């Protein structure tokens, strides 16, 4: 077994030490990296949002509850996949967490095979989300190279405007539009208009958020 398992990181948040120890033993035995926390507050102060990981959390805990923890993660726009551990009578609460985006919930005592299956599904989702984040960051870095005027031209190219229409929109000559288009293609490393559209449409904002003076 490698010192840093390749399967991914599982965060466990539960105020019951026995539950934490049990989950850590089970998951490390399956070659996952496990990080345990005895409270939601401790987890929020120490988890790395850049890590490919998932979260197993108890719904009922002293201090901040699992529901409140989920709300904090949503406020941070965290893509961290979550599964909740529930006790008897907590199912309605667990359903609420799923409506807010939790992947699933498991009731105590939980089945080991069921838990491992959920963890693998969560980590698959986490890897996908991380990949999308990396792609978005790459696009944003390219788009940030554009000037304000180039961003305005790009916005209109994406909207399907012709060079003459763009020139009229911005009060510039067609030759100036053509020059801006050439600069945009070069800065975004785009060889074709299709490449250009893929970069622009993959961003949260094709022009405004990427423009700089």
Short mmCIF file of C-alpha atoms in Angstrom, two decimals:
data_model
loop_
_atom_site.label_atom_id
_atom_site.label_comp_id
_atom_site.label_asym_id
_atom_site.label_seq_id
_atom_site.Cartn_x
_atom_site.Cartn_y
_atom_site.Cartn_z
CA UNK A 1 0.00 0.00 0.00
CA UNK A 2 1.33 3.44 -0.88
CA UNK A 3 1.83 6.07 1.80
CA UNK A 4 -0.65 8.34 0.02
CA UNK A 5 -3.46 6.16 -1.37
CA UNK A 6 -4.57 6.93 -4.88
CA UNK A 7 -8.27 6.36 -4.27
CA UNK A 8 -8.85 9.78 -2.74
CA UNK A 9 -9.51 11.47 0.59
CA UNK A 10 -12.54 10.86 2.80
CA UNK A 11 -13.37 13.41 5.49
CA UNK A 12 -15.24 11.98 8.47
CA UNK A 13 -17.05 14.40 10.79
CA UNK A 14 -18.67 12.84 13.85
CA UNK A 15 -18.58 13.70 17.56
CA UNK A 16 -18.64 10.00 18.46
CA UNK A 17 -15.06 8.76 18.74
CA UNK A 18 -16.10 5.13 18.28
CA UNK A 19 -17.81 5.93 14.99
CA UNK A 20 -14.79 7.89 13.76
CA UNK A 21 -12.43 5.08 14.65
CA UNK A 22 -14.67 2.48 13.00
CA UNK A 23 -14.97 4.45 9.77
CA UNK A 24 -11.25 5.21 9.68
CA UNK A 25 -10.36 1.54 10.14
CA UNK A 26 -12.83 0.45 7.45
CA UNK A 27 -11.87 3.08 4.85
CA UNK A 28 -8.11 2.91 5.34
CA UNK A 29 -8.43 -0.84 4.91
CA UNK A 30 -9.86 -0.12 1.45
CA UNK A 31 -6.88 2.17 0.60
CA UNK A 32 -8.60 5.53 1.12
CA UNK A 33 -6.91 8.42 2.87
CA UNK A 34 -9.06 9.34 5.89
CA UNK A 35 -9.13 12.60 7.87
CA UNK A 36 -11.33 12.61 10.98
CA UNK A 37 -12.83 15.58 12.85
CA UNK A 38 -14.81 15.60 16.07
CA UNK A 39 -16.89 18.66 15.14
CA UNK A 40 -18.20 20.52 12.12
CA UNK A 41 -16.42 23.65 13.32
CA UNK A 42 -13.05 21.88 13.38
CA UNK A 43 -13.63 20.48 9.91
CA UNK A 44 -14.58 23.85 8.39
CA UNK A 45 -11.45 25.48 9.77
CA UNK A 46 -9.10 22.84 8.40
CA UNK A 47 -10.42 21.17 5.24
CA UNK A 48 -8.73 21.91 1.91
CA UNK A 49 -11.31 22.88 -0.76
CA UNK A 50 -8.74 22.15 -3.50
CA UNK A 51 -8.45 18.49 -2.53
CA UNK A 52 -10.23 15.72 -4.44
CA UNK A 53 -12.30 14.44 -1.54
CA UNK A 54 -15.72 13.58 -0.14
CA UNK A 55 -17.42 13.99 3.23
CA UNK A 56 -19.19 11.60 5.59
CA UNK A 57 -20.89 13.52 8.39
CA UNK A 58 -23.28 12.75 11.21
CA UNK A 59 -26.52 14.72 11.16
CA UNK A 60 -26.82 15.12 14.94
CA UNK A 61 -23.71 16.50 16.65
CA UNK A 62 -22.94 18.73 19.60
CA UNK A 63 -22.40 22.27 18.44
CA UNK A 64 -22.96 22.73 14.70
CA UNK A 65 -25.23 20.04 13.26
CA UNK A 66 -24.71 18.22 9.99
CA UNK A 67 -27.51 20.29 8.45
CA UNK A 68 -25.78 23.50 9.47
CA UNK A 69 -22.47 22.17 8.14
CA UNK A 70 -24.09 21.50 4.78
CA UNK A 71 -25.48 25.05 4.72
CA UNK A 72 -21.99 26.46 5.40
CA UNK A 73 -20.53 24.43 2.54
CA UNK A 74 -23.31 25.63 0.23
CA UNK A 75 -22.56 29.23 1.22
CA UNK A 76 -18.94 28.64 0.21
CA UNK A 77 -20.12 27.10 -3.09
CA UNK A 78 -18.14 23.98 -2.21
CA UNK A 79 -18.55 21.09 -4.67
CA UNK A 80 -17.59 18.59 -1.93
CA UNK A 81 -19.85 15.50 -2.26
CA UNK A 82 -21.59 14.66 1.03
CA UNK A 83 -23.22 11.59 2.60
CA UNK A 84 -24.87 11.82 6.01
CA UNK A 85 -25.00 9.24 8.78
CA UNK A 86 -28.42 9.17 10.43
CA UNK A 87 -29.85 7.54 13.52
CA UNK A 88 -33.35 6.21 14.00
CA UNK A 89 -35.92 8.93 13.41
CA UNK A 90 -33.56 11.19 11.44
CA UNK A 91 -34.77 10.14 7.98
CA UNK A 92 -36.92 13.28 7.41
CA UNK A 93 -33.85 15.39 8.22
CA UNK A 94 -31.77 13.28 5.84
CA UNK A 95 -34.29 13.82 3.06
CA UNK A 96 -33.88 17.56 3.60
CA UNK A 97 -30.12 17.25 3.12
CA UNK A 98 -30.65 15.44 -0.18
CA UNK A 99 -32.92 18.20 -1.42
CA UNK A 100 -29.99 20.53 -0.76
CA UNK A 101 -27.61 18.37 -2.78
CA UNK A 102 -26.36 15.59 -0.50
CA UNK A 103 -25.69 12.44 -2.51
CA UNK A 104 -27.32 10.06 -0.04
CA UNK A 105 -27.70 9.10 3.61
CA UNK A 106 -27.05 5.91 5.51
CA UNK A 107 -28.77 4.74 8.67
CA UNK A 108 -26.99 3.36 11.71
CA UNK A 109 -25.92 0.61 11.88
CA UNK A 110 -24.74 0.92 8.29
CA UNK A 111 -23.61 -1.84 5.96
CA UNK A 112 -19.94 -1.70 5.02
CA UNK A 113 -20.46 -2.58 1.35
CA UNK A 114 -23.13 0.10 1.02
CA UNK A 115 -20.84 2.71 2.53
CA UNK A 116 -17.88 1.82 0.32
CA UNK A 117 -20.12 2.02 -2.76
CA UNK A 118 -21.28 5.49 -1.75
CA UNK A 119 -17.72 6.66 -1.11
CA UNK A 120 -16.63 5.52 -4.57
CA UNK A 121 -19.57 7.31 -6.18
CA UNK A 122 -18.76 10.48 -4.25
CA UNK A 123 -15.10 10.41 -5.23
CA UNK A 124 -16.03 9.88 -8.89
CA UNK A 125 -18.14 13.01 -8.64
CA UNK A 126 -15.35 14.87 -6.84
CA UNK A 127 -12.83 13.98 -9.57
CA UNK A 128 -15.24 15.22 -12.24
CA UNK A 129 -15.88 18.47 -10.36
CA UNK A 130 -12.13 19.00 -9.83
CA UNK A 131 -11.43 18.45 -13.53
CA UNK A 132 -14.14 20.96 -14.48
CA UNK A 133 -12.71 23.46 -12.00
CA UNK A 134 -9.24 23.09 -13.51
CA UNK A 135 -10.61 23.59 -17.02
CA UNK A 136 -12.52 26.67 -15.90
CA UNK A 137 -9.44 28.10 -14.22
CA UNK A 138 -7.46 27.57 -17.43
CA UNK A 139 -10.13 29.33 -19.50
CA UNK A 140 -10.34 32.20 -17.03
CA UNK A 141 -6.56 32.64 -17.19
CA UNK A 142 -6.69 32.89 -20.99
CA UNK A 143 -9.64 35.28 -20.99
CA UNK A 144 -7.97 37.53 -18.43
CA UNK A 145 -5.36 38.35 -21.07
CA UNK A 146 -7.93 40.25 -23.16
CA UNK A 147 -8.30 44.02 -23.04
CA UNK A 148 -11.73 45.55 -22.41
CA UNK A 149 -12.22 46.21 -26.14
CA UNK A 150 -11.13 42.70 -27.11
CA UNK A 151 -13.56 41.28 -24.56
CA UNK A 152 -16.36 43.38 -26.11
CA UNK A 153 -15.49 42.06 -29.57
CA UNK A 154 -15.36 38.48 -28.28
CA UNK A 155 -18.78 38.85 -26.65
CA UNK A 156 -20.24 39.81 -30.03
CA UNK A 157 -18.43 37.05 -31.91
CA UNK A 158 -19.99 34.56 -29.50
CA UNK A 159 -23.39 36.18 -30.12
CA UNK A 160 -22.95 35.49 -33.85
CA UNK A 161 -22.45 39.09 -34.95
CA UNK A 162 -20.63 39.71 -38.24
CA UNK A 163 -17.58 41.96 -38.44
CA UNK A 164 -19.61 44.81 -39.94
CA UNK A 165 -22.23 44.50 -37.21
CA UNK A 166 -19.56 44.46 -34.51
CA UNK A 167 -17.97 47.55 -36.05
CA UNK A 168 -21.34 49.34 -35.99
CA UNK A 169 -22.01 48.21 -32.42
CA UNK A 170 -18.72 49.55 -31.12
CA UNK A 171 -18.29 52.54 -33.43
CA UNK A 172 -15.02 51.26 -34.90
CA UNK A 173 -13.86 50.28 -38.37
CA UNK A 174 -14.13 46.79 -39.83
CA UNK A 175 -10.33 46.68 -40.11
CA UNK A 176 -10.08 47.42 -36.38
CA UNK A 177 -12.53 44.59 -35.65
CA UNK A 178 -10.42 42.25 -37.80
CA UNK A 179 -7.30 43.30 -35.90
CA UNK A 180 -9.02 42.64 -32.58
CA UNK A 181 -10.19 39.23 -33.80
CA UNK A 182 -6.65 38.29 -34.75
CA UNK A 183 -5.36 39.41 -31.34
CA UNK A 184 -8.11 37.45 -29.57
CA UNK A 185 -7.32 34.29 -31.51
CA UNK A 186 -3.63 34.62 -30.65
CA UNK A 187 -4.15 35.39 -26.95
CA UNK A 188 -6.60 32.51 -26.49
CA UNK A 189 -4.44 30.05 -28.46
CA UNK A 190 -7.40 29.40 -30.77
CA UNK A 191 -6.76 28.16 -34.31
CA UNK A 192 -10.37 28.25 -35.46
CA UNK A 193 -13.58 30.05 -34.57
CA UNK A 194 -14.83 26.75 -33.13
CA UNK A 195 -11.87 26.72 -30.73
CA UNK A 196 -12.66 30.31 -29.79
CA UNK A 197 -16.29 29.49 -29.02
CA UNK A 198 -15.33 26.49 -26.87
CA UNK A 199 -13.12 28.68 -24.71
CA UNK A 200 -15.59 31.54 -24.46
CA UNK A 201 -18.73 29.47 -23.89
CA UNK A 202 -17.01 27.37 -21.26
CA UNK A 203 -16.47 30.42 -19.08
CA UNK A 204 -18.97 31.88 -16.62
CA UNK A 205 -18.94 35.08 -18.63
CA UNK A 206 -17.52 35.21 -22.12
CA UNK A 207 -16.36 38.74 -21.77
CA UNK A 208 -17.29 40.85 -18.77
CA UNK A 209 -15.72 38.77 -16.01
CA UNK A 210 -12.55 38.24 -18.02
CA UNK A 211 -11.99 41.79 -19.24
CA UNK A 212 -9.31 44.07 -17.91
CA UNK A 213 -8.65 47.72 -18.58
#
